[in-house]
Coordinates of C-alpha atoms in Angstrom, one line a residue:
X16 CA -17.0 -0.8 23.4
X17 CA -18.5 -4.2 22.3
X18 CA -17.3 -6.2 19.5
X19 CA -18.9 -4.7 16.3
X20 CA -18.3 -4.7 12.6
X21 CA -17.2 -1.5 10.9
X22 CA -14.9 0.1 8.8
X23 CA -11.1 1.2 8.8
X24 CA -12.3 5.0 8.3
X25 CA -15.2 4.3 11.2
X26 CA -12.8 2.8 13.6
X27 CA -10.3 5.8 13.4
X28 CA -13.0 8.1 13.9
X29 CA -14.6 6.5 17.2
X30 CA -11.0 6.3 18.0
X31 CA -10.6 10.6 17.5
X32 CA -13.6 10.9 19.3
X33 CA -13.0 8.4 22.5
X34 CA -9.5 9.9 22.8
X35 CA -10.7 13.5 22.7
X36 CA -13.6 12.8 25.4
X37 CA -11.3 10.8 27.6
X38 CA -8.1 13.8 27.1
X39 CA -9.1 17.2 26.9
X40 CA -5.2 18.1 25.7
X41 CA -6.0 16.0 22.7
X42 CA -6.8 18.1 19.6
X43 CA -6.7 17.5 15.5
X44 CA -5.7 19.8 12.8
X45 CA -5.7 19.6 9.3
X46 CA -7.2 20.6 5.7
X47 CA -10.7 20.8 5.5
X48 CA -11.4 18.5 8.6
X49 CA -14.4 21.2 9.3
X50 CA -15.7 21.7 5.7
X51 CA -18.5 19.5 3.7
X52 CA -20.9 19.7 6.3
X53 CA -20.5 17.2 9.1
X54 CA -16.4 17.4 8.1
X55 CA -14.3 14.2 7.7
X56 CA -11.8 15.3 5.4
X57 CA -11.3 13.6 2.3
X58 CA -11.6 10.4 3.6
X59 CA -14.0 11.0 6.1
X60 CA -12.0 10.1 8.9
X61 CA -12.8 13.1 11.3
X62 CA -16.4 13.7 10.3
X63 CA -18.1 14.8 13.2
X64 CA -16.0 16.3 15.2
X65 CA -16.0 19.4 15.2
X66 CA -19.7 18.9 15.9
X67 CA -19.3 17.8 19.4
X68 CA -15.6 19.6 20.2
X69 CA -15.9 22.9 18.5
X70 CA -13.3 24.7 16.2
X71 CA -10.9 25.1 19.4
X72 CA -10.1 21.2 19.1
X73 CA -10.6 20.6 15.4
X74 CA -8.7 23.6 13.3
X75 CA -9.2 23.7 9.8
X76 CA -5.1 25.2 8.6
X77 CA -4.1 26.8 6.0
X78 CA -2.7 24.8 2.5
X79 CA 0.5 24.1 4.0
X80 CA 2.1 21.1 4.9
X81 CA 5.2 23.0 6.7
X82 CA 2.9 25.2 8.6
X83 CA 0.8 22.3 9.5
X84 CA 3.6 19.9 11.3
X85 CA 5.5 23.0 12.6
X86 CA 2.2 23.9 14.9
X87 CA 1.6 20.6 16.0
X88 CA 5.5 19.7 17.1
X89 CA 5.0 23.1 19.0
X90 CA 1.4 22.1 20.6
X91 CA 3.1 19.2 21.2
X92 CA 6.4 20.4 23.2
X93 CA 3.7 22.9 25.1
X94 CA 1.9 20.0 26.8
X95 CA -1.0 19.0 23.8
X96 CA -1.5 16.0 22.3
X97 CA -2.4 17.3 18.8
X98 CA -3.1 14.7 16.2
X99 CA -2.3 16.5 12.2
X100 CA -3.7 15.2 9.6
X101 CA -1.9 15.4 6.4
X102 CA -4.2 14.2 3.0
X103 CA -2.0 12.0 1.8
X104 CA 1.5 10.7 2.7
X105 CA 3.2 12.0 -0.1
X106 CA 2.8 16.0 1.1
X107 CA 4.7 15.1 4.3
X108 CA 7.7 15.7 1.9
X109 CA 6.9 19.1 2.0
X110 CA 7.1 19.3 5.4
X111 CA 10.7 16.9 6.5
X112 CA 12.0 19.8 8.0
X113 CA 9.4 19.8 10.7
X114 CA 9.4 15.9 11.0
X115 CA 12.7 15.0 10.9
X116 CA 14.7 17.9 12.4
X117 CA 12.5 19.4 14.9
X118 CA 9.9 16.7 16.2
X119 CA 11.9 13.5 15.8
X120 CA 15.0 15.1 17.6
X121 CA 13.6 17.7 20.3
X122 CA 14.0 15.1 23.8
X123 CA 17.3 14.1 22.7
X124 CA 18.5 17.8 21.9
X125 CA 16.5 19.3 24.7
X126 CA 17.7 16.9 26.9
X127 CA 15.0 15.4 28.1
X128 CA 13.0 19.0 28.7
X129 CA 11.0 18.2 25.9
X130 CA 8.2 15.3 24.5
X131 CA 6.4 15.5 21.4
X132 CA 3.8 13.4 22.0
X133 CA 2.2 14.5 18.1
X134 CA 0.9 11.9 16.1
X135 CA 1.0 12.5 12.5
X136 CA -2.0 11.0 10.4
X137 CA -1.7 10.5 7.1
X138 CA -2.2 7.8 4.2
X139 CA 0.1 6.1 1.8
X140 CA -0.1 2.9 -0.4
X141 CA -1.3 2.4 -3.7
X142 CA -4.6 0.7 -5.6
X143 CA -7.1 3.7 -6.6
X144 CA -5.4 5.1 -9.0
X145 CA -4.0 8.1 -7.6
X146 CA -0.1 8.3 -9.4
X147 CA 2.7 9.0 -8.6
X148 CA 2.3 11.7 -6.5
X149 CA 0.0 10.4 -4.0
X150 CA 0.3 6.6 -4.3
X151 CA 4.0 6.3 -2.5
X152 CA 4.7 3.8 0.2
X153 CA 7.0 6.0 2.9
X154 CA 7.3 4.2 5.6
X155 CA 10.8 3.0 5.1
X156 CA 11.5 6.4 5.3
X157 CA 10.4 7.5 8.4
X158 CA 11.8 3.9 10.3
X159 CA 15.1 5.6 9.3
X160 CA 14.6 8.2 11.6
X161 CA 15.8 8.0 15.3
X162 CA 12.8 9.2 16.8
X163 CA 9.8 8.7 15.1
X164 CA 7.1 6.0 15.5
X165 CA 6.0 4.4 12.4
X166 CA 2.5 2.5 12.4
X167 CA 0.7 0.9 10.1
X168 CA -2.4 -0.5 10.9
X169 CA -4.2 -3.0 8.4
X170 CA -7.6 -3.8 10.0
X171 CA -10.3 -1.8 11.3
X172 CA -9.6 -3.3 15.1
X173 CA -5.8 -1.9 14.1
X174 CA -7.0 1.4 13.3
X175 CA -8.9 1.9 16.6
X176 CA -6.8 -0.1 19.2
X177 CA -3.3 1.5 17.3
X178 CA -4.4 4.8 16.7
X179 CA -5.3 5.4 20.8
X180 CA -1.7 4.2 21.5
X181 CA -0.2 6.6 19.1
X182 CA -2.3 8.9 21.0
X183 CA -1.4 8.1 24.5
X184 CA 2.6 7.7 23.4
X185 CA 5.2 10.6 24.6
X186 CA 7.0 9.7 21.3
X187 CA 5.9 11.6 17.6
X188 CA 4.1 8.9 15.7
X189 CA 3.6 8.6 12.0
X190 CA 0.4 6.9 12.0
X191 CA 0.7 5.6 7.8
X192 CA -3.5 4.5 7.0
X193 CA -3.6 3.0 3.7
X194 CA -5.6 5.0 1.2
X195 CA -7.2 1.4 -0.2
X196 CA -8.3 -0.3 3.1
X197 CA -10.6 2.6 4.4
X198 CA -14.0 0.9 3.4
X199 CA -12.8 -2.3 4.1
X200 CA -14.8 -3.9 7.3
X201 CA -14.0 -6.0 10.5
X202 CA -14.7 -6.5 14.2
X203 CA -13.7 -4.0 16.4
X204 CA -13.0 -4.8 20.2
X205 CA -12.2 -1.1 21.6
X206 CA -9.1 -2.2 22.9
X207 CA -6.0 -0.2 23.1
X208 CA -3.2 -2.1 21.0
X209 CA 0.4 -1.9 22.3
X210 CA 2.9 -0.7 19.8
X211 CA 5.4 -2.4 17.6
X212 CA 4.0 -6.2 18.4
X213 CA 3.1 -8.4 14.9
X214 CA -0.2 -10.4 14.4
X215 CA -0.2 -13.7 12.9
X216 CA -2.8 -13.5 10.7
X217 CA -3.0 -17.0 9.2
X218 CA -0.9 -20.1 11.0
X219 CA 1.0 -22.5 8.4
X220 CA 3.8 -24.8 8.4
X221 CA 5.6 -24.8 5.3
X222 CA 6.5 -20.9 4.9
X223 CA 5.9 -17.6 6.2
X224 CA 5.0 -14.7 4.5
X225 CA 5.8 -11.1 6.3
X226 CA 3.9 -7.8 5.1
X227 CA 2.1 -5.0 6.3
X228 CA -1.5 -3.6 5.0
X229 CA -2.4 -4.6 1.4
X230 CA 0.2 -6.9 1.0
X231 CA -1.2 -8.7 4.5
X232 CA -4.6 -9.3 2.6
X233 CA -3.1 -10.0 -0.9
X234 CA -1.2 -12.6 1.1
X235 CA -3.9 -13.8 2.6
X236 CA -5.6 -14.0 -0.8
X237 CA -2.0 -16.2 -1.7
X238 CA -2.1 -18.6 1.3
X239 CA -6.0 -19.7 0.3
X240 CA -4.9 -20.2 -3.4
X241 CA -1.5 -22.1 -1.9
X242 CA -3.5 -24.4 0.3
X243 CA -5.3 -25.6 -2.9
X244 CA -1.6 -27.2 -3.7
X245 CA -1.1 -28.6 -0.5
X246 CA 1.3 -25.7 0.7
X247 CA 0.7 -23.8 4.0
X248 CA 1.5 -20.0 4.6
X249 CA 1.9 -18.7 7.6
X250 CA 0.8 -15.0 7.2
X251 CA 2.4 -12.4 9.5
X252 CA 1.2 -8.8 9.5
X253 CA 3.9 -6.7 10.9
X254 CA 1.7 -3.5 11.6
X255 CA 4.3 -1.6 11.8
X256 CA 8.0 -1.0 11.6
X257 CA 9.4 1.1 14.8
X258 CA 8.9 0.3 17.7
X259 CA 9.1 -3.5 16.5
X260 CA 9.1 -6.8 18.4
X261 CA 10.6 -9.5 15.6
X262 CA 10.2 -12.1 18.0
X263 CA 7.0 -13.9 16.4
X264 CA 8.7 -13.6 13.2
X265 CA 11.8 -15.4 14.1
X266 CA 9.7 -18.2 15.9
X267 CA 7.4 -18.4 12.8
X268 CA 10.3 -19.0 10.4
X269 CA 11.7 -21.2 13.0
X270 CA 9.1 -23.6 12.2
X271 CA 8.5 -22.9 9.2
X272 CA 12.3 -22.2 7.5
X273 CA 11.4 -20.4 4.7
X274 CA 10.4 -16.4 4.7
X275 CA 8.8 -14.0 2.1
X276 CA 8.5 -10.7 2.6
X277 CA 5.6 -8.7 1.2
X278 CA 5.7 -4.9 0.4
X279 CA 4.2 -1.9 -1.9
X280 CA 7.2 0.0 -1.7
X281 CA 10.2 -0.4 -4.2
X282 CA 12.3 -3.2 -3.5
X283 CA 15.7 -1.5 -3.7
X284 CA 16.6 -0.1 0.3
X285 CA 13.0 -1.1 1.2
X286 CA 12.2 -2.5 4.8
X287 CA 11.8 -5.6 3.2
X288 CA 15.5 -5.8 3.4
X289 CA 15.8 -4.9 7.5
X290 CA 13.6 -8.0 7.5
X291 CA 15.7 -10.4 5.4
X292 CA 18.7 -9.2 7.4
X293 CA 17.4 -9.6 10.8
X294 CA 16.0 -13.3 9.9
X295 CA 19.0 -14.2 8.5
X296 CA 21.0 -12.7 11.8
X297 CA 18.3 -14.9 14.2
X298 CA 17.2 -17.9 12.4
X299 CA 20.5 -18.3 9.9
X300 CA 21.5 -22.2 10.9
X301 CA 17.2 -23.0 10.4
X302 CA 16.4 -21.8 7.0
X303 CA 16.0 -24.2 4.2
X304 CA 16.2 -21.4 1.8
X305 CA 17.3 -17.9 1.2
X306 CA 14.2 -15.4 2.1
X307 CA 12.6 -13.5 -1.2
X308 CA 11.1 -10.2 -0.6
X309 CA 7.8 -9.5 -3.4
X310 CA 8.0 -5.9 -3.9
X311 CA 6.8 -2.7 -6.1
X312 CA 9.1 -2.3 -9.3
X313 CA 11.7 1.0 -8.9
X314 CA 9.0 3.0 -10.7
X315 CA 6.7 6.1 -10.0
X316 CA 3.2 4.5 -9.2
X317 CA 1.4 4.9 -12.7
X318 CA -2.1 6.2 -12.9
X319 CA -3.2 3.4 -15.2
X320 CA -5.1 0.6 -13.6
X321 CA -3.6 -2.1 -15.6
X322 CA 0.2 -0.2 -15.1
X323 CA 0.1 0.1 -11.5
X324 CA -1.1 -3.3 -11.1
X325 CA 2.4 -4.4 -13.0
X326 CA 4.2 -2.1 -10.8
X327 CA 2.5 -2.9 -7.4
X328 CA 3.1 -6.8 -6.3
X329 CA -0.5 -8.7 -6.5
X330 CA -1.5 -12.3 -5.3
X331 CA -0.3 -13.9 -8.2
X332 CA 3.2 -12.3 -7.5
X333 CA 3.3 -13.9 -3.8
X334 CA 1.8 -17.2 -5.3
X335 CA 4.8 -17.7 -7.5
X336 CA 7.4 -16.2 -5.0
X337 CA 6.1 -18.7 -2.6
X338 CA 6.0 -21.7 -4.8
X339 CA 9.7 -21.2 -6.2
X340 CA 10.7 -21.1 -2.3
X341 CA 9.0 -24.4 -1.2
X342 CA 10.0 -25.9 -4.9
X343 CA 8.8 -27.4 -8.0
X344 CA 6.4 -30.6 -6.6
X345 CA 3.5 -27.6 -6.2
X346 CA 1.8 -26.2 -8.6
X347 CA -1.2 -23.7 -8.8
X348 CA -3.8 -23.3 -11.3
X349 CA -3.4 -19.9 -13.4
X350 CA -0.3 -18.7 -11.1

């Protein structure tokens, strides 16, 4: 593929549909993926393909999110490579059983007999106003579980390059797409992405900032309005938590001695916590001060705009986190 601009729901589709020519044991399932047409789901994200692979390799299931994950760890331990689609992050509650007793634990209890090389698509986060039911950040969940893969891609070249390493993994993969980045738009290389290895998405030298998906860009959106008061911010998207190479964080608070950690999710047991700790295990005797994480309130995700923007950390939150770590000399207009 050649370097192109598109967007996060574009890049997972050519992803589907490159993975599917190139591996005939790869197939997707899910609600409606068939329906509306030209398909694509809610989000669009498989639209097309049961156009060029038939309803043998996309099946439209039934309204069950049990039913849904139970077929696809099967498929899975029979030799496929299904990829099930779940609407929205929040319904994979409905199906744990399947997740986190059956697919996440069949190698070890098997022995080895088994694989279940299934990635799970789904999408989490908050911003379009969706509540409480289908705004929640999850992820810390699923890194809990011996197991499971968790990505989280953030750009469009994530969403290609990470989803066809999901694919290709023998492990199951939560693949966590953030309902408020589809439509965004970047350059896409084709590449296949390894797993579990952070990009630094903006060098600095005076702190670094950790997060993964909107809190990446709303730290971005930070560091430019930091830079106007002389401070530089290192931005480091994590893109996801398991598997999960800290290295490049440790060496960019190495330099940098100060760390912030950015996330949607509630603060209390978040994985902005895992990060703290294993900074402060690494890099103890080089920080300057103690890391702050910038993090959802303990509160369902409201459906009002100007609510779930109180609830959900925004740039001006990492503006002032930032600022009381580096201390008082800097200043920010209207932080």
């Amino acid at each position: 593929m050649n370097v192109r601009q598109t967007t996060v729901w574009r890049a997972l589709n050519t992803a589907l549909h490159d993975a599917m020519r190139e591996d005939e044991r790869v197939f997707v399932m899910g609600e409606d993926i068939t329906k509306w047409g030209t398909g694509g789901g809610i989000y669009g994200v498989t639209r097309k393909l049961v156009d060029e692979f038939g309803e043998e390799r996309v099946r439209a299931t039934p309204i069950s999110e049990e039913a849904i994950v139970a077929a696809g760890v099967g498929a899975a331990m029979l030799g496929l490579r299904p990829v099930v689609e779940l609407m929205y992050s929040d319904f994979t509650l409905l199906a744990m059983d399947g997740i986190v007793n059956q697919a996440a634990k069949a190698h070890y209890m098997f022995g080895g007999q088994f694989s279940v090389p299934m990635v799970l698509r789904t999408n989490g986060g908050a911003g379009i106003g969706k509540a409480g039911q289908h705004s929640q950040s999850l992820e810390t969940l699923f890194a809990h579980i011996p197991g499971l893969e968790v990505v989280l891609p953030t750009t469009a070249d994530d969403a290609y390059g990470l989803l066809r390493a999901s694919i290709k993994t023998e492990n199951p993969t939560i693949f966590l797409e953030h309902k408020a980045l589809y439509t965004t738009k970047g350059p896409v290389t084709g590449e296949i992405l390894p797993l579990g290895v952070p990009a630094v998405r903006r060098t600095g030298t005076d702190v670094t900032v950790v997060g993964t998906q909107q809190g990446v860009l709303r730290s971005l959106a930070a560091a430019e309005r930091l830079s106007d008061a002389g401070v530089s911010a290192e931005v480091v998207d994590l893109r996801g938590l398991y598997p999960l190479d800290l290295d490049p964080v440790f060496d960019s608070v190495r330099r940098t001695r100060r760390l912030a950690v950015v996330h949607e999710a509630c603060g209390p047991y978040g994985f902005g916590g895992e990060i703290v700790s294993r900074v402060v295990e690494a890099c103890w005797s080089e920080l300057d001060e103690a890391p702050v994480r910038v993090t959802a309130a303990r509160s369902p995700i409201p459906y009002s705009e100007v609510l779930e923007n109180a609830v959900v950390p925004q740039v001006d939150d990492v503006v002032r986190a930032v600022l009381a770590l580096v201390g008082d000399r800097h200043a920010v207009s209207g932080a």
